[in-house]
Coordinates of C-alpha atoms in Angstrom, one line a residue:
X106 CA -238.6 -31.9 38.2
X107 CA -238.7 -35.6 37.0
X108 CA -236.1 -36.6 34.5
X109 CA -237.3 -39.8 32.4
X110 CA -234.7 -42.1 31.1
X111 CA -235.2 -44.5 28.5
X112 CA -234.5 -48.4 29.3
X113 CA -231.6 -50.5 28.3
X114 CA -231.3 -53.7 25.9
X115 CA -228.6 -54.6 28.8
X116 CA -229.6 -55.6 32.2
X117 CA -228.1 -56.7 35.4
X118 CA -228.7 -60.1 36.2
X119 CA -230.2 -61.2 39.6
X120 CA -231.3 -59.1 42.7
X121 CA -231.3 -59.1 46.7
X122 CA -235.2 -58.2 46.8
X123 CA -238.4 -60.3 46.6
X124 CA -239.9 -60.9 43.4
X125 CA -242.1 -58.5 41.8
X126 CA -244.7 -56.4 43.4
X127 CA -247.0 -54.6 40.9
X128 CA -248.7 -52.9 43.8
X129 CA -245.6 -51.7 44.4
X130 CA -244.7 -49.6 41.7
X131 CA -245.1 -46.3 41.3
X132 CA -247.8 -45.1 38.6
X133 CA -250.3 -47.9 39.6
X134 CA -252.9 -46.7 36.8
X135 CA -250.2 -48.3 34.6
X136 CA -251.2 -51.9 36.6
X137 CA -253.3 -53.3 34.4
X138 CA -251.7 -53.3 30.7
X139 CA -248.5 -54.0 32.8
X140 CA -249.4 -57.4 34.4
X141 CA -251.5 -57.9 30.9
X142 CA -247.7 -57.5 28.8
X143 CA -245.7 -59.4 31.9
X144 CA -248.3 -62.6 31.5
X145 CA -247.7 -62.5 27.5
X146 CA -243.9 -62.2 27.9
X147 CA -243.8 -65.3 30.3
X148 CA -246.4 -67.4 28.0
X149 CA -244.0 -67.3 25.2
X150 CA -241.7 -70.6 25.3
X151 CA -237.9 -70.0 24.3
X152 CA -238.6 -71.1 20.4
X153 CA -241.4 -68.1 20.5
X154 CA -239.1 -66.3 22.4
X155 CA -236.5 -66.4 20.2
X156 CA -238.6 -65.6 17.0
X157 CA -240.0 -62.7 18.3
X158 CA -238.0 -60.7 20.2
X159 CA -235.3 -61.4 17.5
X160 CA -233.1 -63.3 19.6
X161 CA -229.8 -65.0 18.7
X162 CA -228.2 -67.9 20.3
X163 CA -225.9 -65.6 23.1
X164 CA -229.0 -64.2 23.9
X165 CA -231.3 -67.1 24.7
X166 CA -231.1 -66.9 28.2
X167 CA -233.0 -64.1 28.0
X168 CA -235.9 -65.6 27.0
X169 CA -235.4 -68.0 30.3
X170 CA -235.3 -64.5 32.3
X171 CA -238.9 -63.8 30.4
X172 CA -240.3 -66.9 31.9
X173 CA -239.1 -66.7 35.1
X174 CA -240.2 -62.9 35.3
X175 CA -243.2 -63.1 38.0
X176 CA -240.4 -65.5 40.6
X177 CA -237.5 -64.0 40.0
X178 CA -235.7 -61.2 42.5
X179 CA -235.8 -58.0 41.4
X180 CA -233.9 -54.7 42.3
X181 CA -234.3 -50.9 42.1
X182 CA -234.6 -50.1 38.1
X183 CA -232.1 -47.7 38.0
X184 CA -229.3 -50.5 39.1
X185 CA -230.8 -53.3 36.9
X186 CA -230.6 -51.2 33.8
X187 CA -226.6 -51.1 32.3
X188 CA -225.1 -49.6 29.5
X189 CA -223.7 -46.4 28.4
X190 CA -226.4 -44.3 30.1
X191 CA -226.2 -45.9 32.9
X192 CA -222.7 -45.8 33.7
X193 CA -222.6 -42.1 33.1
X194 CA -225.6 -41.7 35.2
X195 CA -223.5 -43.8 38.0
X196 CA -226.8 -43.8 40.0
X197 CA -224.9 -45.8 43.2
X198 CA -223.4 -42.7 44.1
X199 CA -226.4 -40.0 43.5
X200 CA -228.2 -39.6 47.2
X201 CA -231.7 -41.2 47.8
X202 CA -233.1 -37.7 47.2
X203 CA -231.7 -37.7 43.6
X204 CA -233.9 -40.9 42.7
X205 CA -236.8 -39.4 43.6
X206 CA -236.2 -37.2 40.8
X207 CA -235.8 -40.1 38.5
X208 CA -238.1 -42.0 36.1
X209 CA -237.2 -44.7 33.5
X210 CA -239.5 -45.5 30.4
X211 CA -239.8 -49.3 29.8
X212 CA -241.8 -51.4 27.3
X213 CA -242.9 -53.9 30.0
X214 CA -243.7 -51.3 32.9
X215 CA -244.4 -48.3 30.8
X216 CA -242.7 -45.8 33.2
X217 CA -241.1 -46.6 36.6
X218 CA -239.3 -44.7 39.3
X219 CA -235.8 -45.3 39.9
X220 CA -236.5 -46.9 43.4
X221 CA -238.7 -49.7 42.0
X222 CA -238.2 -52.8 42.6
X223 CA -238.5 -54.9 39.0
X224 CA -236.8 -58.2 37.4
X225 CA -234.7 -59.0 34.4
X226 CA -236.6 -59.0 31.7
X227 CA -236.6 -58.7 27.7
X228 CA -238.7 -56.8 26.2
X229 CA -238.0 -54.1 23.2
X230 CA -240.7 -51.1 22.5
X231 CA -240.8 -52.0 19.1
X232 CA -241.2 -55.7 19.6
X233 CA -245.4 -57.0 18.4
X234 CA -246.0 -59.3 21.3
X235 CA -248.8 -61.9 21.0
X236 CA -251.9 -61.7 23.5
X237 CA -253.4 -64.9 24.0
X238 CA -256.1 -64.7 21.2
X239 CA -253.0 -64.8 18.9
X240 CA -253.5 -60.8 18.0
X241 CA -250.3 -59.0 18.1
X242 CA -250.5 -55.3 18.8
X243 CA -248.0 -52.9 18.9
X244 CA -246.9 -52.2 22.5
X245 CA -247.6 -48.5 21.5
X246 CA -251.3 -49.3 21.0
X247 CA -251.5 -51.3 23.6
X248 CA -250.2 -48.8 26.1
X249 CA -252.5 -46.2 24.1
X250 CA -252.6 -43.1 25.9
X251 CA -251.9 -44.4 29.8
X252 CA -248.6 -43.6 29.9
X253 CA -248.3 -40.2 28.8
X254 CA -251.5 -39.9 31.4
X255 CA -249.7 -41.2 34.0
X256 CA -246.6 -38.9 33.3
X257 CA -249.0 -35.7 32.8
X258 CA -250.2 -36.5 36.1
X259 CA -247.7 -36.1 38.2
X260 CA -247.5 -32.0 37.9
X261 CA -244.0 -31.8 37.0
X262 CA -241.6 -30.2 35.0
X263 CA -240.5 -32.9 32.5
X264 CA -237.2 -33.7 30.9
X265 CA -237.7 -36.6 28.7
X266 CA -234.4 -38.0 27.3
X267 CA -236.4 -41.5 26.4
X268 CA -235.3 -42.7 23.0
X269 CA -237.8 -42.0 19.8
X270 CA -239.3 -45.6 20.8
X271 CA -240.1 -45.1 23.8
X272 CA -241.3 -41.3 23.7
X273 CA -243.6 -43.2 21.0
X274 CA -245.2 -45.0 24.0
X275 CA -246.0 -42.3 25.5
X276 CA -245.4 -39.0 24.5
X277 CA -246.1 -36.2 27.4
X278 CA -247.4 -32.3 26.3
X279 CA -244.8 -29.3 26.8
X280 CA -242.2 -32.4 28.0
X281 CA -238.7 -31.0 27.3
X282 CA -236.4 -33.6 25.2
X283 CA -233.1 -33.2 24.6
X284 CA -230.9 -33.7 21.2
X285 CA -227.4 -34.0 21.2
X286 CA -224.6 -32.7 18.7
X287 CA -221.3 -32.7 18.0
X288 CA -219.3 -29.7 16.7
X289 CA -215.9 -30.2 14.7
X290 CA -213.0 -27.2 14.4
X291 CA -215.0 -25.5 11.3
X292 CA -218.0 -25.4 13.0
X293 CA -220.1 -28.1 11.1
X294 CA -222.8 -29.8 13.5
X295 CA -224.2 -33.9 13.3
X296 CA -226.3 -35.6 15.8
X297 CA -224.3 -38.1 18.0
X298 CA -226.1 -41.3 17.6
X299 CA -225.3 -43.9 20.0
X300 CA -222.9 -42.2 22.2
X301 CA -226.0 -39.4 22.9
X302 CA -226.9 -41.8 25.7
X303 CA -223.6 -41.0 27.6
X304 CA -224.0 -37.1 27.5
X305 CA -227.7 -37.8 28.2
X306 CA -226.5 -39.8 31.2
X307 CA -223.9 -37.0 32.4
X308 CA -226.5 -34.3 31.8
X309 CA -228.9 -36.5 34.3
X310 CA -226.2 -36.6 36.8
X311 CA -225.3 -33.1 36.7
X312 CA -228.9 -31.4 37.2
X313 CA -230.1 -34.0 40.2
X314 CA -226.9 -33.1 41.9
X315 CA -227.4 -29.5 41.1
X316 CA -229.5 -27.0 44.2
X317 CA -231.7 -25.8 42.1
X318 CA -235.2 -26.8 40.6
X319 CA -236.6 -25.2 37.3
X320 CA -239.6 -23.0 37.7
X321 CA -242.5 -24.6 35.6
X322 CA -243.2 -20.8 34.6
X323 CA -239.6 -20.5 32.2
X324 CA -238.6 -24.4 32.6
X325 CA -236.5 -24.4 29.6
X326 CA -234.6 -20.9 31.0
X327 CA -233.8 -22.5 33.7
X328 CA -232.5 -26.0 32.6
X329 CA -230.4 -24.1 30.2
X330 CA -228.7 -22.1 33.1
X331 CA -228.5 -25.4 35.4
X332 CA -226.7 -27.4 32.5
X333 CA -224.8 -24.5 31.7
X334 CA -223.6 -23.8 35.2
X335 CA -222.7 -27.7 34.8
X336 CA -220.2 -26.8 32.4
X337 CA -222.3 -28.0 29.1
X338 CA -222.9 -26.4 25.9
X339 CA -226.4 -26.2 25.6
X340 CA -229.3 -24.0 23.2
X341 CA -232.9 -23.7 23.5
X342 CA -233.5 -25.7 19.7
X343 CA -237.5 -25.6 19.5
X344 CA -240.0 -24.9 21.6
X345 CA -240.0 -27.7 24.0
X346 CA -236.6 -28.9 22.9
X347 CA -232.6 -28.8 24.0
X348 CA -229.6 -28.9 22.2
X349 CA -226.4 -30.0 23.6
X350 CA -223.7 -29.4 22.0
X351 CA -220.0 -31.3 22.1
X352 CA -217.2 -29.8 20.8
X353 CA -213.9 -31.6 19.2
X354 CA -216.1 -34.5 19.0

């Protein structure tokens, strides 16, 4: 099974390890557009910067992270992304073995494994970045189809709990997603916006700690047992799609 996560706005600043290594990563297919988007992110000055990644004042330094990308150190992407994913996820404590299991979509590298080594950088899916003939694609056209390629490739049973953007990168066939609801008293349902990422994050947690591994065969079957066995509400939605459900909301 490999669980994909989606990225984080919010990083963790510096690193103990050398500065990036593209031959490195994992998915090296993905190379090529990912040096390509990493030379366009560090080309922009912080004036550019700032207009086009929609950057307020606070959050200048960030463009100074963008240009310092290719020297900077760099540390496993599952500790350099933060948030309210992350600190349910509480990847520190999972064993080495669990992060094997663990994949994280990203505008800049397209999909990386937990263990990678990468720096602080800003860059949003939705963001039009500039190539150096001045034409500003879409990261989803640029990426095109190598991502969900790359992802199809590796034979294994999918859970995709990337964000709408970033499945948009890279969508992968009969990949399971996840939605998550809330039930009140009376039994009336709503999707959980923001705070989805935290379940997501706890559902993460609980099935790479969990002995088993779903059968490609039933997949779905047998994430819905794992989860439930977990102690989560959760109903096979559509096809290829989850429900969790959270009561007293």
């Amino acid at each position: 099974m490999l669980i994909v996560l989606p990225p984080s706005e919010t990083k963790a600043v510096g690193g103990k390890n050398p500065a990036i290594d593209f031959d490195s990563l994992h998915f090296p297919t993905l190379n090529p557009i990912r040096k390509e988007i990493a030379h366009d992110l560090a080309r922009l000055d912080i004036s550019q910067a700032q207009e086009i990644l929609k950057l307020n004042r606070k959050l200048l330094p960030e463009a100074q992270h963008n240009i310092e990308l290719f020297h900077s150190p760099t540390m496993p992407a599952v500790l350099r992304y933060t948030g309210v994913l992350y600190n349910a996820l509480d990847a520190v404590s999972l064993p080495n073995s669990a992060w094997e299991h663990l994949a994280i979509g990203s505008a800049l590298f397209g999909v990386v494994m937990a263990s990678d080594n990468i720096p602080h950088y800003r860059l949003s899916g939705t963001t039009k970045l500039p190539r150096s003939d001045a034409s500003a694609p879409t990261l989803k056209r640029r990426w095109g189809n190598a991502i969900s390629t790359a992802l199809s490739e590796t034979n294994e049973v999918i859970l995709d709990l990337r964000s709408g953007t970033y499945q948009q990168l890279g969508q992968v066939k009969h990949a399971i997603t996840v939605r998550v609801e809330s039930e009140d008293s009376d039994g009336k349902r709503s999707v959980i916006s923001h705070f989805n990422k935290h379940y997501k994050g706890q559902l993460a947690r609980a099935l790479l700690l969990h002995d088993a591994t779903p059968d490609p065969a039933h997949a779905v079957q047998d994430l819905i047992v794992m989860a439930q066995e977990c102690g989560f509400v959760v109903e096979h939605s559509k096809p290829h799609e989850l429900t969790v459900v959270i009561t007293n909301y």
